[in-house]
Short mmCIF file of C-alpha atoms and ligand atoms in Angstrom, two decimals:
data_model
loop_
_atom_site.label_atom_id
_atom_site.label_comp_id
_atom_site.label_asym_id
_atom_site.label_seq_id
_atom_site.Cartn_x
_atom_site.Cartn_y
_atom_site.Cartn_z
CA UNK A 220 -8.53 42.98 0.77
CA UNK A 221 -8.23 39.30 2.00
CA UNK A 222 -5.90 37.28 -0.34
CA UNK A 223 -8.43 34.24 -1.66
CA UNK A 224 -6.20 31.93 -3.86
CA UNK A 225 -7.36 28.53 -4.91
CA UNK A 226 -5.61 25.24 -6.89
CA UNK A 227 -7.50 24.03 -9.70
CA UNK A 228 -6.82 20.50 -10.64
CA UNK A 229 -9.03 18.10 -12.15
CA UNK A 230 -9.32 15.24 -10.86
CA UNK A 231 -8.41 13.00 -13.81
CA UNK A 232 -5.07 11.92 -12.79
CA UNK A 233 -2.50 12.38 -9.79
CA UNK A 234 -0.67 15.42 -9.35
CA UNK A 235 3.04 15.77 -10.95
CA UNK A 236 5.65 18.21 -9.49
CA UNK A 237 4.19 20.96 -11.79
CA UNK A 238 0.82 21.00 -10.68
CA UNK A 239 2.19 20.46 -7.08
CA UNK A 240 4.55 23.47 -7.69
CA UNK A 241 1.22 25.87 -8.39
CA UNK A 242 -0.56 24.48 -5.79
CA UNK A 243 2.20 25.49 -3.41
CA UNK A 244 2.90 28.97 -4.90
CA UNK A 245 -1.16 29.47 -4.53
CA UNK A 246 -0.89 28.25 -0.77
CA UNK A 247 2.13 30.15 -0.08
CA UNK A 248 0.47 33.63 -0.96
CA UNK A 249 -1.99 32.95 0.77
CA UNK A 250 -0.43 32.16 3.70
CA UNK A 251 2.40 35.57 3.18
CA UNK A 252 -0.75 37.53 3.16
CA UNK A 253 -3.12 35.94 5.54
CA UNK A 254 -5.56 34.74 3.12
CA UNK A 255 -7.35 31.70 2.57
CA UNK A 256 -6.42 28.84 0.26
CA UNK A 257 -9.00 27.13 -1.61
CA UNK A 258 -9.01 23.52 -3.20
CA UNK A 259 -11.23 23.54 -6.24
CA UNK A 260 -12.00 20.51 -8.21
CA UNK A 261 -12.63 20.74 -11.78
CA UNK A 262 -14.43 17.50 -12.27
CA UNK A 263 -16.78 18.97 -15.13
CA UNK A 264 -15.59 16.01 -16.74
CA UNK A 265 -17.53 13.01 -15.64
CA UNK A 266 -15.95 10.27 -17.80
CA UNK A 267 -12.59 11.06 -17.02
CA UNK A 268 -12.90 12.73 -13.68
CA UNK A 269 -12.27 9.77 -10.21
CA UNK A 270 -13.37 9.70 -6.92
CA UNK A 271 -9.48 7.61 -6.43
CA UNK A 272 -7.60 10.90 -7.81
CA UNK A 273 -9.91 12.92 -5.58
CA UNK A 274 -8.98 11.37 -2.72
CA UNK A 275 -5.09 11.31 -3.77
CA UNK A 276 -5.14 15.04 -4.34
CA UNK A 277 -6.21 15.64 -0.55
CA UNK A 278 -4.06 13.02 0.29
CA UNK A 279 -0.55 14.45 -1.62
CA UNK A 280 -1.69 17.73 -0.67
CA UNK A 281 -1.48 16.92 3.10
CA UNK A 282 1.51 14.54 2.90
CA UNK A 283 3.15 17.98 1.33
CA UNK A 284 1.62 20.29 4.60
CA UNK A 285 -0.60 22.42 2.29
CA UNK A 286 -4.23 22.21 3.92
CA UNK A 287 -6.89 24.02 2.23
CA UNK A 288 -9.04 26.04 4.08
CA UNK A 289 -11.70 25.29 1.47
CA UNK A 290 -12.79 22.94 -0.58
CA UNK A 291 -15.67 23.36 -3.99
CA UNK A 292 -16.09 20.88 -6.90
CA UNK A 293 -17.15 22.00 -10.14
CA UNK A 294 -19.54 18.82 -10.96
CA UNK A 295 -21.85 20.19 -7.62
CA UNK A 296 -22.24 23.72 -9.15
CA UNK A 297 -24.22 23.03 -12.87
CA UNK A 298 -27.45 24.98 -11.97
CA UNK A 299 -25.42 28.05 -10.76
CA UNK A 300 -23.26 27.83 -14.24
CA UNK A 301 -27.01 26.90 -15.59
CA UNK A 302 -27.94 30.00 -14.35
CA UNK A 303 -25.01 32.64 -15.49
CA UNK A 304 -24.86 30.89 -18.59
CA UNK A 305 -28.46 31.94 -19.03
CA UNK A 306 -27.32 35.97 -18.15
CA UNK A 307 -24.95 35.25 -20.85
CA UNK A 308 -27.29 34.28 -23.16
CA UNK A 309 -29.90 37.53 -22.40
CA UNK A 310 -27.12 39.56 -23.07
CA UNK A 311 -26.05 38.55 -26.08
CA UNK A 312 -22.34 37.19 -25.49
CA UNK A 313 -23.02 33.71 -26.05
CA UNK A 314 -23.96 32.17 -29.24
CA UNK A 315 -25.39 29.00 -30.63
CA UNK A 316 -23.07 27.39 -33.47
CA UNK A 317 -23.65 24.25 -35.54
CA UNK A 318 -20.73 23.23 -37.37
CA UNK A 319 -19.35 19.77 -37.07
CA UNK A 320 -15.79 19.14 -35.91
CA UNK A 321 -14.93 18.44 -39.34
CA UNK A 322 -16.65 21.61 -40.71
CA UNK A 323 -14.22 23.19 -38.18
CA UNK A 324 -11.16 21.74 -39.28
CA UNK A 325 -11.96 22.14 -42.58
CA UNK A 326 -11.86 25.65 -42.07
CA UNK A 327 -9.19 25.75 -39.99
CA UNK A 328 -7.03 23.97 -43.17
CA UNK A 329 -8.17 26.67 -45.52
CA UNK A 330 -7.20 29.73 -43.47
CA UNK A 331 -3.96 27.91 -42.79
CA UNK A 332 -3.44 27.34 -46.43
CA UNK A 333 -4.29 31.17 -47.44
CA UNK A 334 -1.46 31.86 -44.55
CA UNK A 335 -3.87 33.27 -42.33
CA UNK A 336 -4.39 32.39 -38.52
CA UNK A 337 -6.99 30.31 -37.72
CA UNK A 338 -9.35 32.05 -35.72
CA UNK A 339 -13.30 31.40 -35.91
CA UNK A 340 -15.09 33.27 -38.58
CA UNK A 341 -17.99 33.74 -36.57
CA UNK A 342 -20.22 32.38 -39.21
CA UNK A 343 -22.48 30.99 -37.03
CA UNK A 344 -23.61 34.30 -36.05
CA UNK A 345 -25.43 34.34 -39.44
CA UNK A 346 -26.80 31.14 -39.62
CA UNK A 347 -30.54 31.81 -40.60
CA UNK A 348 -33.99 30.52 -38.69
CA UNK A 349 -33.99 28.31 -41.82
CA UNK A 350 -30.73 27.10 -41.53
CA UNK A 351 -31.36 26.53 -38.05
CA UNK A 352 -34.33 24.74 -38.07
CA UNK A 353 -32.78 22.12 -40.37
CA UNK A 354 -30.09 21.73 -38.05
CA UNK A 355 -32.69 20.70 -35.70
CA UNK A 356 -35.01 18.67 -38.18
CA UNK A 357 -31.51 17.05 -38.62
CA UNK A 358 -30.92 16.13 -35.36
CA UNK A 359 -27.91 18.26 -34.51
CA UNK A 360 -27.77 20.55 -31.31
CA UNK A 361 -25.34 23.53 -31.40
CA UNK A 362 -22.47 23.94 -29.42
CA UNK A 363 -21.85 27.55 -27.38
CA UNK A 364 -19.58 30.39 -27.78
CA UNK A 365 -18.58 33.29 -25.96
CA UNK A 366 -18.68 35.89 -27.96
CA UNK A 367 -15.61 38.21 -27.46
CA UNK A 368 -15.48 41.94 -27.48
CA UNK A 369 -13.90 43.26 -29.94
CA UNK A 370 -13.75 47.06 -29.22
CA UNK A 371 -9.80 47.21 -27.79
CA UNK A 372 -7.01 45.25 -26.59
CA UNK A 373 -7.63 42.88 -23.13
CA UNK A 374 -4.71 44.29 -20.71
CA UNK A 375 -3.70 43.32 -17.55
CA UNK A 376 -0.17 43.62 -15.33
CA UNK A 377 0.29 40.27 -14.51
CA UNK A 378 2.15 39.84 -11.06
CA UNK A 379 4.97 37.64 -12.71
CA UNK A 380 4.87 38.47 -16.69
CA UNK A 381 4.11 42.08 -16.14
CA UNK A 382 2.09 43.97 -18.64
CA UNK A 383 -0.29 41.90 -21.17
CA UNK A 384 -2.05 42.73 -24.25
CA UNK A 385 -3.60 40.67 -26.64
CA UNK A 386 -6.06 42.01 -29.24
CA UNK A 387 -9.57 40.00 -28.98
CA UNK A 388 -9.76 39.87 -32.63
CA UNK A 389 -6.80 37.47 -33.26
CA UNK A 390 -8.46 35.33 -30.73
CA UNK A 391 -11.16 32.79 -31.95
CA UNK A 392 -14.33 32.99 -29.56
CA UNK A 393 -14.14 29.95 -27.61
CA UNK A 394 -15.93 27.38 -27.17
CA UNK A 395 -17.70 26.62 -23.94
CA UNK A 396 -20.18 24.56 -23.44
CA UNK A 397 -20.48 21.28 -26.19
CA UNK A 398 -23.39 19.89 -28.16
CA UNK A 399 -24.41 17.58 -25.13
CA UNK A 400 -24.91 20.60 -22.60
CA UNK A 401 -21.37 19.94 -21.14
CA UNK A 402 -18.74 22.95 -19.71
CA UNK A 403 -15.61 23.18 -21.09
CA UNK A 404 -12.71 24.40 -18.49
CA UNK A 405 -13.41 28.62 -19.56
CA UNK A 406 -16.28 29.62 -18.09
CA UNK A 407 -17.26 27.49 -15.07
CA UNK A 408 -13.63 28.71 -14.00
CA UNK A 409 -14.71 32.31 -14.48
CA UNK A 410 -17.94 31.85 -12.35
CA UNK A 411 -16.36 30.43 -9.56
CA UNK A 412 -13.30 32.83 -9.02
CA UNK A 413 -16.14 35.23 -9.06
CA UNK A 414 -17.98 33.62 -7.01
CA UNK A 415 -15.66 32.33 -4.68
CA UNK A 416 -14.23 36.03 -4.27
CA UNK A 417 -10.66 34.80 -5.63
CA UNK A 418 -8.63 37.63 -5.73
CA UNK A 419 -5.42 36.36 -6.92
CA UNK A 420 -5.17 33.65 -9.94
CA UNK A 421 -1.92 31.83 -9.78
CA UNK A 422 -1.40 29.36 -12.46
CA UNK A 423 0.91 28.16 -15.40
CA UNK A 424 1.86 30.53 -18.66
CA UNK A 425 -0.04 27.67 -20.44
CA UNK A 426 -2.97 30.00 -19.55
CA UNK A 427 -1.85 32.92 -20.29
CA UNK A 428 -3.92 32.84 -23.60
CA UNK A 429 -7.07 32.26 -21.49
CA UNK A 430 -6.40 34.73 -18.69
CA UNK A 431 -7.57 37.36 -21.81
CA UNK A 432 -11.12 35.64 -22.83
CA UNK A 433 -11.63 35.00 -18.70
CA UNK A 434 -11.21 39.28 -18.57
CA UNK A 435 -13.83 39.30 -20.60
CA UNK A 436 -16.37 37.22 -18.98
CA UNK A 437 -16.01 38.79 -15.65
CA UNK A 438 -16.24 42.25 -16.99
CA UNK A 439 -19.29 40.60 -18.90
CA UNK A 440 -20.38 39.70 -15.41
CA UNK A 441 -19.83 43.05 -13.78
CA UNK A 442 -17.65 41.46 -11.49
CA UNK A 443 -13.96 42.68 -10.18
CA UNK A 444 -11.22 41.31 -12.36
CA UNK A 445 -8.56 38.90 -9.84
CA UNK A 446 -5.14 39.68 -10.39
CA UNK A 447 -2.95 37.09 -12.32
CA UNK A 448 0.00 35.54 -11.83
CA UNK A 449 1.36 33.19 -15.16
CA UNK A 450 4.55 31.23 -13.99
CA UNK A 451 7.14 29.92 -16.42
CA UNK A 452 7.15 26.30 -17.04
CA UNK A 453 8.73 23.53 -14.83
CA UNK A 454 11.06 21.85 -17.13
CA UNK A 455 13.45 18.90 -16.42
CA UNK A 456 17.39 19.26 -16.68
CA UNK A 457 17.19 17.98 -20.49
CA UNK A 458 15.52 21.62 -20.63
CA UNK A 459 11.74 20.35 -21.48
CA UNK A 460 9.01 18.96 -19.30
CA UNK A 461 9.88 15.04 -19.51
CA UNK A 462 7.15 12.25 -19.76
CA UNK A 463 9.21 10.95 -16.31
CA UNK A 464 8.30 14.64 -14.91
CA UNK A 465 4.81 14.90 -15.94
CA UNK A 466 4.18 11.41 -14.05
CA UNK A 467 6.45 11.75 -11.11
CA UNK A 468 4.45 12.79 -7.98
CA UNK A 469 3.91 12.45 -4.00
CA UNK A 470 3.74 8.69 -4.35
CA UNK A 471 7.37 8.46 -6.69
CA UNK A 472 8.55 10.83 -3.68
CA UNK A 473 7.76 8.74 -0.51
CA UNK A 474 9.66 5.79 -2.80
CA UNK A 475 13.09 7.87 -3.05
CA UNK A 476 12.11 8.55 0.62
CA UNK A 477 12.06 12.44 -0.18
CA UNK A 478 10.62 14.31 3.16
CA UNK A 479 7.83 16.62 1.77
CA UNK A 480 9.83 19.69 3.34
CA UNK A 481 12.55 18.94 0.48
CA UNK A 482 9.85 19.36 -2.51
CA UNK A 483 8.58 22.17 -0.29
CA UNK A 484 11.86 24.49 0.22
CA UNK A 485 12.99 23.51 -3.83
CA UNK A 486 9.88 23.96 -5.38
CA UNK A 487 9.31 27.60 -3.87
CA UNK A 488 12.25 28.49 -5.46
CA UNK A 489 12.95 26.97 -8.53
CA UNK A 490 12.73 29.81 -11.44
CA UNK A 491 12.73 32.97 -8.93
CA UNK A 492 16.27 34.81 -8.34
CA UNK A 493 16.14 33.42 -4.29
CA UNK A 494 18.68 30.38 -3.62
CA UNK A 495 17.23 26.95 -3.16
CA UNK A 496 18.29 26.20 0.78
CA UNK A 497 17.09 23.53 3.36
CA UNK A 498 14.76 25.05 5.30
CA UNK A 499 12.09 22.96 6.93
CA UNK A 500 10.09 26.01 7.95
CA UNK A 501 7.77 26.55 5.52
CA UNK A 502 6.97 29.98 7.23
CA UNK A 503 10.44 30.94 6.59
CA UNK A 504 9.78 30.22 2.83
CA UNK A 505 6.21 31.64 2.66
CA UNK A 506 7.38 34.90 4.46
CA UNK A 507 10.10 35.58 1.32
CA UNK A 508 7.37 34.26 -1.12
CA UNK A 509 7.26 37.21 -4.11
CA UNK A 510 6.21 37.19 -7.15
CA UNK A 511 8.65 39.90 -7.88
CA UNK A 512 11.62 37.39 -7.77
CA UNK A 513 9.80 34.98 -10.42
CA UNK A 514 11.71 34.92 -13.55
CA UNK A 515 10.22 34.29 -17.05
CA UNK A 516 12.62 31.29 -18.12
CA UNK A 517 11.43 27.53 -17.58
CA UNK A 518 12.09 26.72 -13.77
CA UNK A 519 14.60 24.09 -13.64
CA UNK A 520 13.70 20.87 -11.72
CA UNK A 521 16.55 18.62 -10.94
CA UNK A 522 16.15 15.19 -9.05
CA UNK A 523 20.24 15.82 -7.97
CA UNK A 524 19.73 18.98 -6.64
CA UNK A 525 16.39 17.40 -4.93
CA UNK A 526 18.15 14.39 -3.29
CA UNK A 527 21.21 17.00 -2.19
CA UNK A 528 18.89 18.91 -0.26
CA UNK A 529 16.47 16.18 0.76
CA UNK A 530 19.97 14.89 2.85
CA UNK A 531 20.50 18.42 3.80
CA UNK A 532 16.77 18.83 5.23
CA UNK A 533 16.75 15.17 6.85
CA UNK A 534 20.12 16.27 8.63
CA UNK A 535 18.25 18.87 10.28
CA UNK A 536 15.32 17.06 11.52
CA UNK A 537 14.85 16.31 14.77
CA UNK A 538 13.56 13.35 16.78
CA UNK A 539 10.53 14.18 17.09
CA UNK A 540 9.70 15.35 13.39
CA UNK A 541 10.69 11.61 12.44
CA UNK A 542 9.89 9.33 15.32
CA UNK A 543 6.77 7.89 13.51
CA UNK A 544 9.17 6.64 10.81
CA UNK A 545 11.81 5.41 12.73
CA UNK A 546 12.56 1.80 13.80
CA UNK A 547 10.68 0.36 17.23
CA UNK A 548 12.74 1.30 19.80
CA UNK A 549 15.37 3.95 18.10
CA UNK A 550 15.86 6.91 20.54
CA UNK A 551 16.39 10.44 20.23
CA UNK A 552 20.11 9.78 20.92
CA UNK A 553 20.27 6.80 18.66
CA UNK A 554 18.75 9.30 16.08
CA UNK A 555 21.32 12.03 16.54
CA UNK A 556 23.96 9.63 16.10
CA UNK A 557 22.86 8.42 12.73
CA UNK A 558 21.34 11.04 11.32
CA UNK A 559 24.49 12.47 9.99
CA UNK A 560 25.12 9.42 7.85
CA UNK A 561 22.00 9.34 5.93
CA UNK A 562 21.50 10.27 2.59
CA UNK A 563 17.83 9.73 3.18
CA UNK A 564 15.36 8.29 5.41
CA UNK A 565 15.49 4.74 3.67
CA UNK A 566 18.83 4.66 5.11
CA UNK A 567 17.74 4.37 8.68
CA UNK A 568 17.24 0.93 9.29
CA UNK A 569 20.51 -0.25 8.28
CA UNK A 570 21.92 1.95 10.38
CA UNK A 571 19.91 0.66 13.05
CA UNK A 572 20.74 -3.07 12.56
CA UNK A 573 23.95 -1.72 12.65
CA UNK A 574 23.41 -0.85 16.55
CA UNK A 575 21.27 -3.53 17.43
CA UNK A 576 22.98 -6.46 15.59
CA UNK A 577 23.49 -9.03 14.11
CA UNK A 578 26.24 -7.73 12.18
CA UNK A 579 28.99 -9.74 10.13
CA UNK A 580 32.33 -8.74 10.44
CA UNK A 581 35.02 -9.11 7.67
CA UNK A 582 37.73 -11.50 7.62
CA UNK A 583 40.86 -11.00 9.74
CA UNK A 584 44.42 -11.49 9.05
CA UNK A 585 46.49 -13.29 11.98
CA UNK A 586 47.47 -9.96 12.89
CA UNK A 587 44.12 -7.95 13.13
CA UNK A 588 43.09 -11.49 15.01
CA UNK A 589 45.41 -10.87 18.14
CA UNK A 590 45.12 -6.90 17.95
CA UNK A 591 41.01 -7.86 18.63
CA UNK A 592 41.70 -10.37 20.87
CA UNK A 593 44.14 -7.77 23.39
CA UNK A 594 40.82 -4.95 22.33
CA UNK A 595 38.62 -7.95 23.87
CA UNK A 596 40.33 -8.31 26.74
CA UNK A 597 41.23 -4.41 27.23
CA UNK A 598 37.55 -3.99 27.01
CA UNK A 599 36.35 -6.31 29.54
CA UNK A 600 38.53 -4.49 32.08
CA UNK A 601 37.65 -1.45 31.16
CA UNK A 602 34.22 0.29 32.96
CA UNK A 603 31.71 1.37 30.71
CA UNK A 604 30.77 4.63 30.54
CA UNK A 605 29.47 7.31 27.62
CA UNK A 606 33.56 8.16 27.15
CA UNK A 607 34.16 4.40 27.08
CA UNK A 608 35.37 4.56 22.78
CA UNK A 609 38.08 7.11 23.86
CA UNK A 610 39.35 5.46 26.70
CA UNK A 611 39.73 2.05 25.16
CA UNK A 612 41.54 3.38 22.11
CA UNK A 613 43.57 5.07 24.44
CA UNK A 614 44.85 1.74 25.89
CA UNK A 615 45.12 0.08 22.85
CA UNK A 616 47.54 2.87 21.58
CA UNK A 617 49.65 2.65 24.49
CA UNK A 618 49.82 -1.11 24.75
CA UNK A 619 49.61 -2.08 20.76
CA UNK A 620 51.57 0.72 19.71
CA UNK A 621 49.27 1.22 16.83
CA UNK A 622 47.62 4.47 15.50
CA UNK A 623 45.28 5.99 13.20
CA UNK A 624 43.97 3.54 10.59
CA UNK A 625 45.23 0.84 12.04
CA UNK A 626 43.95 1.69 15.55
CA UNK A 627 40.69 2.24 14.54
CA UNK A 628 39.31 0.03 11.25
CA UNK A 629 39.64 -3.37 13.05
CA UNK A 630 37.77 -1.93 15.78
CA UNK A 631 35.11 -0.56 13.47
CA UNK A 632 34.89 -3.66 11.19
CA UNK A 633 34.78 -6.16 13.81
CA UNK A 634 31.71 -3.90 15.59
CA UNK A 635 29.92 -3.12 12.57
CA UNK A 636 30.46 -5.05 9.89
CA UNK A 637 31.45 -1.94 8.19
CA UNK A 638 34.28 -0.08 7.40
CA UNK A 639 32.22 3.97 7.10
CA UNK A 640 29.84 4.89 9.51
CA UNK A 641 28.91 6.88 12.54
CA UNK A 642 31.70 8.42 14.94
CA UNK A 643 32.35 5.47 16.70
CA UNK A 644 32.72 7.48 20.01
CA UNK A 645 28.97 7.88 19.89
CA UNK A 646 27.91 4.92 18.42
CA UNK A 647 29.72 2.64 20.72
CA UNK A 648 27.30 3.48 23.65
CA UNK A 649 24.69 3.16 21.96
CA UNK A 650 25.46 -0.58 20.77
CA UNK A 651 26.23 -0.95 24.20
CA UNK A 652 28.81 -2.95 26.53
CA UNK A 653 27.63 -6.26 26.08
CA UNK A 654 26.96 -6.15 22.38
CA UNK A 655 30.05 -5.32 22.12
CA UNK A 656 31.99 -7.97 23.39
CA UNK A 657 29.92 -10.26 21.59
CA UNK A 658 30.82 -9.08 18.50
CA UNK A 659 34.41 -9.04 19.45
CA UNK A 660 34.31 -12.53 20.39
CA UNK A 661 32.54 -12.97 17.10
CA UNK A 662 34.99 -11.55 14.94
CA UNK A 663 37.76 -13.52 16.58
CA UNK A 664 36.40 -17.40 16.69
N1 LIG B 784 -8.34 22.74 -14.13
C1 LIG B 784 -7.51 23.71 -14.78
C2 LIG B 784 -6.16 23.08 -15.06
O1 LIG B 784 -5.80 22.13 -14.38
C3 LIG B 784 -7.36 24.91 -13.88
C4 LIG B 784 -6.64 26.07 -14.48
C5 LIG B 784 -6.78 27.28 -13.62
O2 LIG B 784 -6.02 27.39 -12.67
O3 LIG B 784 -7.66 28.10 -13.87
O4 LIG B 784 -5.47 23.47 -15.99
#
């Protein structure tokens, strides 16, 4: 069997780190098993569905590495739903019903106030040709349900939640297709996993619920049931899913300067029992990919942990991984130099002004004054070279007497502007011989 898995979003807004953390579980199984990964848009929804969060779906989805090999929409696909929806209909598991929402509801209050659950009573399965054609006379068109089987329970062993059950007759028969002729989510969804051969479902617990009545439409369909996988909840460190977490997404990410690999290695293993580490090979992290090691609590998502291991991941870039981002003119040395100092990737160009200049260096006592001006003049006899920070502090030991602290911080200050920073022994090169005097001179006027 080839492993078919596909990310279902509709297009009606931009993707938050839950939908991005299905999307990558989806893509990451596929990839373990040397499937295909499929990018299905559920834009049944015409009002609400955009072209803009079409294109920012693709877009987020290849800022985060994760390139479909496919790609379907929903709204292109109404005469083949047309069409099953017709099979449906010939075989007797779909039904025409005529209630208003408030008829619904009404309903709905009673059961609830008899203490019963409020599933449909079916009554529209004996509505009479009468009945019916005052409906019509009326003006009214029916809505459409799928009419569930009620002969046994709907089981399945999902990959993450292991076995399910639900008895069909505690569920109502849903809903799905509305007075005006559109699809709701359920069965469009079941025609194209058929159709597009999915063979493994990977999505939210939200849908757990729905993962029974879609059973039943592809066994209504003749067609191979996929296998499921219903993943706990992202939730934020308050222990719910946030407002600021349902909105936060690719474009909140490039603002905190988060490299995609960082959302990448934490989101693949939030909620399973394998440790969150920086590792910018996201073959590494498909190749452990399991749904064995998902747990059924909420997956924690914590912005701390995310900027910790952000730094940790942008530490272990290299050059060329960030050269398109880095200032004009920043080498690979410059690069290995400061990379150690930032937190993130936002960080860069300070650092870099700190090589190139101008800096501003803090005010001297009388004291710090001469020890620069001797560090001036020890300098300018000194020739350059890549060892040139050790030597000089060398001399300036010997001939100032000074040490530690005291050897080193006016030096730093009066070349950076700064009193943290890159090892001076490798920085100092790269600001270079001439810089350096300047600033010395600087410092000292
Ligand atoms: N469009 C549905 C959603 O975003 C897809 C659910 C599914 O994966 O089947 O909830």
């Amino acid at each position: 069997m080839t492993v078919k898995t596909r990310f279902a979003p509709s297009p009606t807004g931009h993707l938050h780190v839950g939908n991005i953390r299905t999307a990558l579980h989806n893509w990451m199984f596929a990839r373990k098993h040397g499937g295909t990964f499929l990018l299905r848009l559920d834009d049944t929804d015409t009002e609400r569905s955009k072209e803009e969060y079409v294109s920012a779906i693709r877009a987020d989805l290849a800022w985060l590495g994760m390139h479909p090999d496919s790609e379907e929409r929903q709204s292109a696909r109404s005469a083949r739903y047309e069409e099953k929806f017709a099979e449906l209909k010939a075989s007797g598991r779909v039904y025409p019903a005529w209630e208003t929402a408030q008829e619904l509801d009404l309903k709905r209050k009673i059961q609830l106030g008899r203490g019963k659950p409020p599933i449909y009573d079916r009554a529209a399965l004996d509505v009479s040709d009468d009945e019916i054609a005052a409906y019509e006379a009326e003006g009214r068109t029916p809505h459409w349900r799928f009419r569930l089987d009620h002969d046994g329970p709907i089981v399945w062993n999902d990959l993450i939640r292991g076995e399910q059950k639900f008895d069909p007759s505690l569920l109502s028969d849903p809903v799905i297709r509305r007075e005006d002729g559109s699809w709701l989510y359920m069965l469009p969804s079941t025609i194209d996993d058929m159709d597009m051969g999915i063979t493994h479902v990977v999505r939210g617990e939200d849908h757990v619920a729905n993962t029974a009545v879609q059973i039943q439409m592809f066994e209504a369909f003749d067609a191979p049931v996929p296998e499921f996988a219903h993943e706990a909840l992202l939730v934020g460190t308050e222990g719910k899913l946030s407002k600021r977490l349902g909105s936060l997404g690719v474009s909140g990410f490039r603002e905190r300067h988060v490299e995609p690999q960082a959302i990448v290695a934490l989101l693949a293993r939030i909620g399973t029992s394998d440790p969150v580490e920086p590792v910018t090979q996201v073959e590494t992290l498909a190749e452990a990919f399991d749904f064995a090691r998902f747990g059924r609590a909420p997956a924690r998502f914590d912005e701390e942990e995310l900027a910790q291991l952000n730094q940790k991941i942008v530490h272990m870039l290299d050059h060329e991984a960030v050269r398109d981002r880095l200032p004009e003119g920043m080498s690979a040395a410059a690069w290995d130099v400061i990379r150690p100092n930032l937190h993130h990737l936002g960080e860069v160009d300070g650092w870099w002004q700190v090589v190139t200049g101008p800096v501003s260096g803090p005010d001297l006592d009388a004291d710090d004054s001469d020890y620069l001006r001797q560090a001036l003049s020890a300098l300018e006899d000194l020739s350059w070279s890549d060892t040139i920070w050790k030597d000089w502090t060398l001399v300036l030991k010997e001939s100032t007497g000074r040490k530690g602290k005291k050897l080193f911080m006016p030096l730093r200050q009066a070349l950076t502007g700064l009193d943290h920073g890159p090892d001076m022994s490798a920085l100092l090169p790269l600001i270079g011989r001439d810089a350096a005097i300047e600033r010395l001179k600087t410092s000292i006027s």
